[in-house]
CSV table of C-alpha atoms and ligand atoms in Angstrom, one decimal:
chain,number,residue,atom,x,y,z
I,1,MET,CA,12.6,-1.7,23.0
I,2,LYS,CA,15.1,-1.3,25.8
I,3,ILE,CA,16.0,2.3,26.3
I,4,ALA,CA,19.1,3.4,28.1
I,5,ILE,CA,18.3,6.2,30.5
I,6,LYS,CA,21.6,8.0,29.8
I,7,ASP,CA,20.5,8.3,26.1
I,8,ILE,CA,17.6,10.5,27.1
I,9,PRO,CA,18.7,14.1,26.6
I,10,PRO,CA,17.2,17.0,28.5
I,11,ILE,CA,15.0,17.9,25.5
I,12,GLY,CA,13.6,14.4,25.5
I,13,LEU,CA,14.0,11.5,23.2
I,14,GLN,CA,11.9,10.3,20.3
I,15,VAL,CA,12.0,6.6,19.6
I,16,ASP,CA,10.2,4.2,17.4
I,17,GLY,CA,10.4,0.6,16.6
I,18,PHE,CA,8.6,-2.6,16.2
I,19,LEU,CA,7.6,-5.4,18.5
I,20,GLU,CA,7.8,-8.8,16.9
I,21,LYS,CA,4.5,-10.5,16.2
I,22,GLU,CA,6.0,-13.6,17.8
I,23,ASP,CA,5.7,-11.6,21.1
I,24,PHE,CA,1.9,-11.8,20.7
I,25,THR,CA,1.0,-15.4,20.7
I,26,PHE,CA,-2.1,-16.9,22.2
I,27,ASP,CA,-3.3,-20.2,23.4
I,28,ASP,CA,-6.5,-19.2,21.6
I,29,GLU,CA,-5.8,-19.8,17.9
I,30,ASP,CA,-8.7,-17.5,17.0
I,31,ILE,CA,-6.5,-14.5,17.6
I,32,LYS,CA,-3.4,-13.9,15.6
I,33,CYS,CA,-1.1,-11.0,15.4
I,34,LEU,CA,-0.7,-10.2,11.7
I,35,ALA,CA,2.2,-7.8,11.6
I,36,PRO,CA,4.9,-6.3,13.8
I,37,VAL,CA,3.4,-3.8,16.2
I,38,PHE,CA,4.6,-0.3,15.5
I,39,VAL,CA,5.5,1.7,18.6
I,40,ASN,CA,6.4,5.4,18.6
I,41,ALA,CA,7.3,7.1,21.9
I,42,HIS,CA,8.5,10.3,23.4
I,43,LEU,CA,10.6,10.0,26.5
I,44,GLU,CA,11.5,12.6,29.1
I,45,CYS,CA,13.7,12.2,32.1
I,46,ILE,CA,13.1,14.6,35.0
I,47,GLY,CA,15.0,13.9,38.1
I,48,ASN,CA,14.4,10.2,39.0
I,49,VAL,CA,11.3,9.9,36.8
I,50,VAL,CA,11.1,8.9,33.2
I,51,SER,CA,7.9,9.6,31.5
I,52,ALA,CA,7.0,8.1,28.2
I,53,LYS,CA,4.1,8.9,25.9
I,54,ALA,CA,3.7,6.2,23.4
I,55,SER,CA,1.4,5.2,20.7
I,56,ALA,CA,1.1,1.8,19.3
I,57,LYS,CA,-0.6,0.3,16.3
I,58,ALA,CA,-1.3,-3.4,15.9
I,59,ASN,CA,-3.2,-5.5,13.5
I,60,PHE,CA,-4.9,-8.7,14.8
I,61,SER,CA,-6.9,-11.3,13.1
I,62,VAL,CA,-9.8,-12.1,15.4
I,63,LEU,CA,-13.0,-14.1,15.2
I,64,CYS,CA,-16.4,-12.5,15.1
I,65,GLY,CA,-18.4,-13.8,18.1
I,66,ARG,CA,-21.6,-13.8,16.0
I,67,CYS,CA,-20.8,-15.2,12.5
I,68,LEU,CA,-17.5,-16.9,13.4
I,69,ARG,CA,-15.6,-15.4,10.5
I,70,SER,CA,-12.2,-14.1,11.2
I,71,PHE,CA,-11.6,-10.5,10.3
I,72,GLU,CA,-8.9,-7.9,10.8
I,73,LYS,CA,-9.0,-5.6,13.7
I,74,GLU,CA,-6.7,-2.7,14.1
I,75,ILE,CA,-5.8,-1.6,17.6
I,76,VAL,CA,-4.4,1.9,18.1
I,77,LYS,CA,-3.4,2.8,21.6
I,78,GLU,CA,-2.2,6.0,23.2
I,79,LEU,CA,-0.2,5.2,26.3
I,80,ALA,CA,1.5,7.0,29.1
I,81,PHE,CA,4.0,5.4,31.4
I,82,TYR,CA,5.9,6.7,34.4
I,83,TYR,CA,9.0,5.0,35.7
I,84,ASP,CA,10.4,5.8,39.1
I,85,LEU,CA,14.0,5.0,38.7
I,86,ASP,CA,16.0,3.4,41.4
I,87,GLU,CA,19.6,4.4,41.7
I,88,CYS,CA,21.2,1.6,39.8
I,89,GLN,CA,18.6,1.4,37.1
I,90,LYS,CA,20.1,2.0,33.7
I,91,HIS,CA,17.3,0.9,31.3
I,92,ILE,CA,13.6,0.9,30.9
I,93,GLU,CA,11.9,-1.8,29.0
I,94,LEU,CA,9.2,0.1,27.1
I,95,GLY,CA,8.4,-2.6,24.6
I,96,GLU,CA,7.3,-5.0,27.3
I,97,ASP,CA,5.0,-2.4,28.9
I,98,VAL,CA,3.4,-1.6,25.6
I,99,ARG,CA,3.0,-5.3,24.9
I,100,GLN,CA,1.1,-5.8,28.2
I,101,GLU,CA,-1.2,-2.9,27.5
I,102,ILE,CA,-2.1,-4.2,24.1
I,103,LEU,CA,-2.8,-7.7,25.5
I,104,LEU,CA,-5.1,-6.1,28.0
I,105,ASP,CA,-6.9,-4.3,25.3
I,106,LEU,CA,-7.4,-7.2,23.0
I,107,PRO,CA,-11.0,-7.8,22.1
I,108,TYR,CA,-11.8,-11.4,22.9
I,109,LYS,CA,-15.5,-10.9,22.2
I,110,VAL,CA,-15.9,-8.8,19.1
I,111,LEU,CA,-18.2,-8.5,16.2
I,112,CYS,CA,-17.0,-8.0,12.6
I,113,SER,CA,-19.5,-5.2,12.4
I,114,ASP,CA,-22.2,-3.8,14.7
I,115,ASP,CA,-24.9,-5.1,12.4
I,116,CYS,CA,-23.4,-8.5,11.8
I,117,LYS,CA,-26.3,-10.9,11.1
I,118,GLY,CA,-24.5,-14.0,12.3
I,119,VAL,CA,-25.1,-17.5,11.2
I,120,CYS,CA,-28.4,-19.3,10.8
I,121,LEU,CA,-28.9,-21.5,13.8
I,122,VAL,CA,-30.7,-24.1,11.7
I,123,CYS,CA,-28.6,-24.5,8.5
I,124,GLY,CA,-25.5,-22.7,9.5
I,125,ILE,CA,-25.4,-20.4,6.5
I,126,ASP,CA,-23.7,-17.0,6.9
I,127,LEU,CA,-26.5,-14.6,6.9
I,128,ASN,CA,-24.2,-11.7,5.9
I,129,GLU,CA,-23.8,-13.4,2.6
I,130,LYS,CA,-26.9,-15.3,1.9
I,131,LYS,CA,-30.5,-15.6,3.0
I,132,CYS,CA,-31.9,-18.9,3.9
I,133,SER,CA,-35.5,-20.0,4.2
I,134,CYS,CA,-35.3,-21.6,7.6
I,135,LYS,CA,-37.8,-20.7,10.2
I,136,THR,CA,-35.8,-19.4,13.1
I,137,THR,CA,-38.6,-19.5,15.7
I,138,ILE,CA,-36.5,-21.5,18.1
K,1,ZN,ZN1,-19.7,-11.3,12.1
K,2,ZN,ZN1,-30.9,-21.4,7.7
C-alpha cells in the first residue's frame, strides 16, 4: 500500500486494501496467515506531516501452547502513524508499517481458550475432548 502524498487532498484520504498473506511468513510453521490482511486507513497531510489512522484485520492459524491444537485467531488492530516528510519524499509505505505492527502483535504463546485443559502428560489424550483415567500425580 504505497500512497502518493500528492494524492492526499486537504480533506484527507480514505484508502483500503489488502496485504498479501505471503507477506506474513514465518520460520515457525506453527503460525500461518490464513487470508489477506485487510487494511483500512484515513490519511491526512498537514504541512510536512502525514498522519494515518489505520485499522487492520488479520486471521492467523496458531498453535495452542497447552493442548497443541492449531486454532484460528483473529487479530484486529487500530494503529496510528505519523510520517515526517522530507522534501523529496513522494510516497509513504503504509502497508509495510502495518505489517510490522501486526508481526509485533502476533501471539506466539497463546491458548485456544482460557480454560483449555491441555493434553494428558501420561497418555497424550486431548483433555478437551476426552477424559482419561491416568493418575496425573507427577
Ligand atoms: Zn488448547
Ligand atoms: Zn491420560
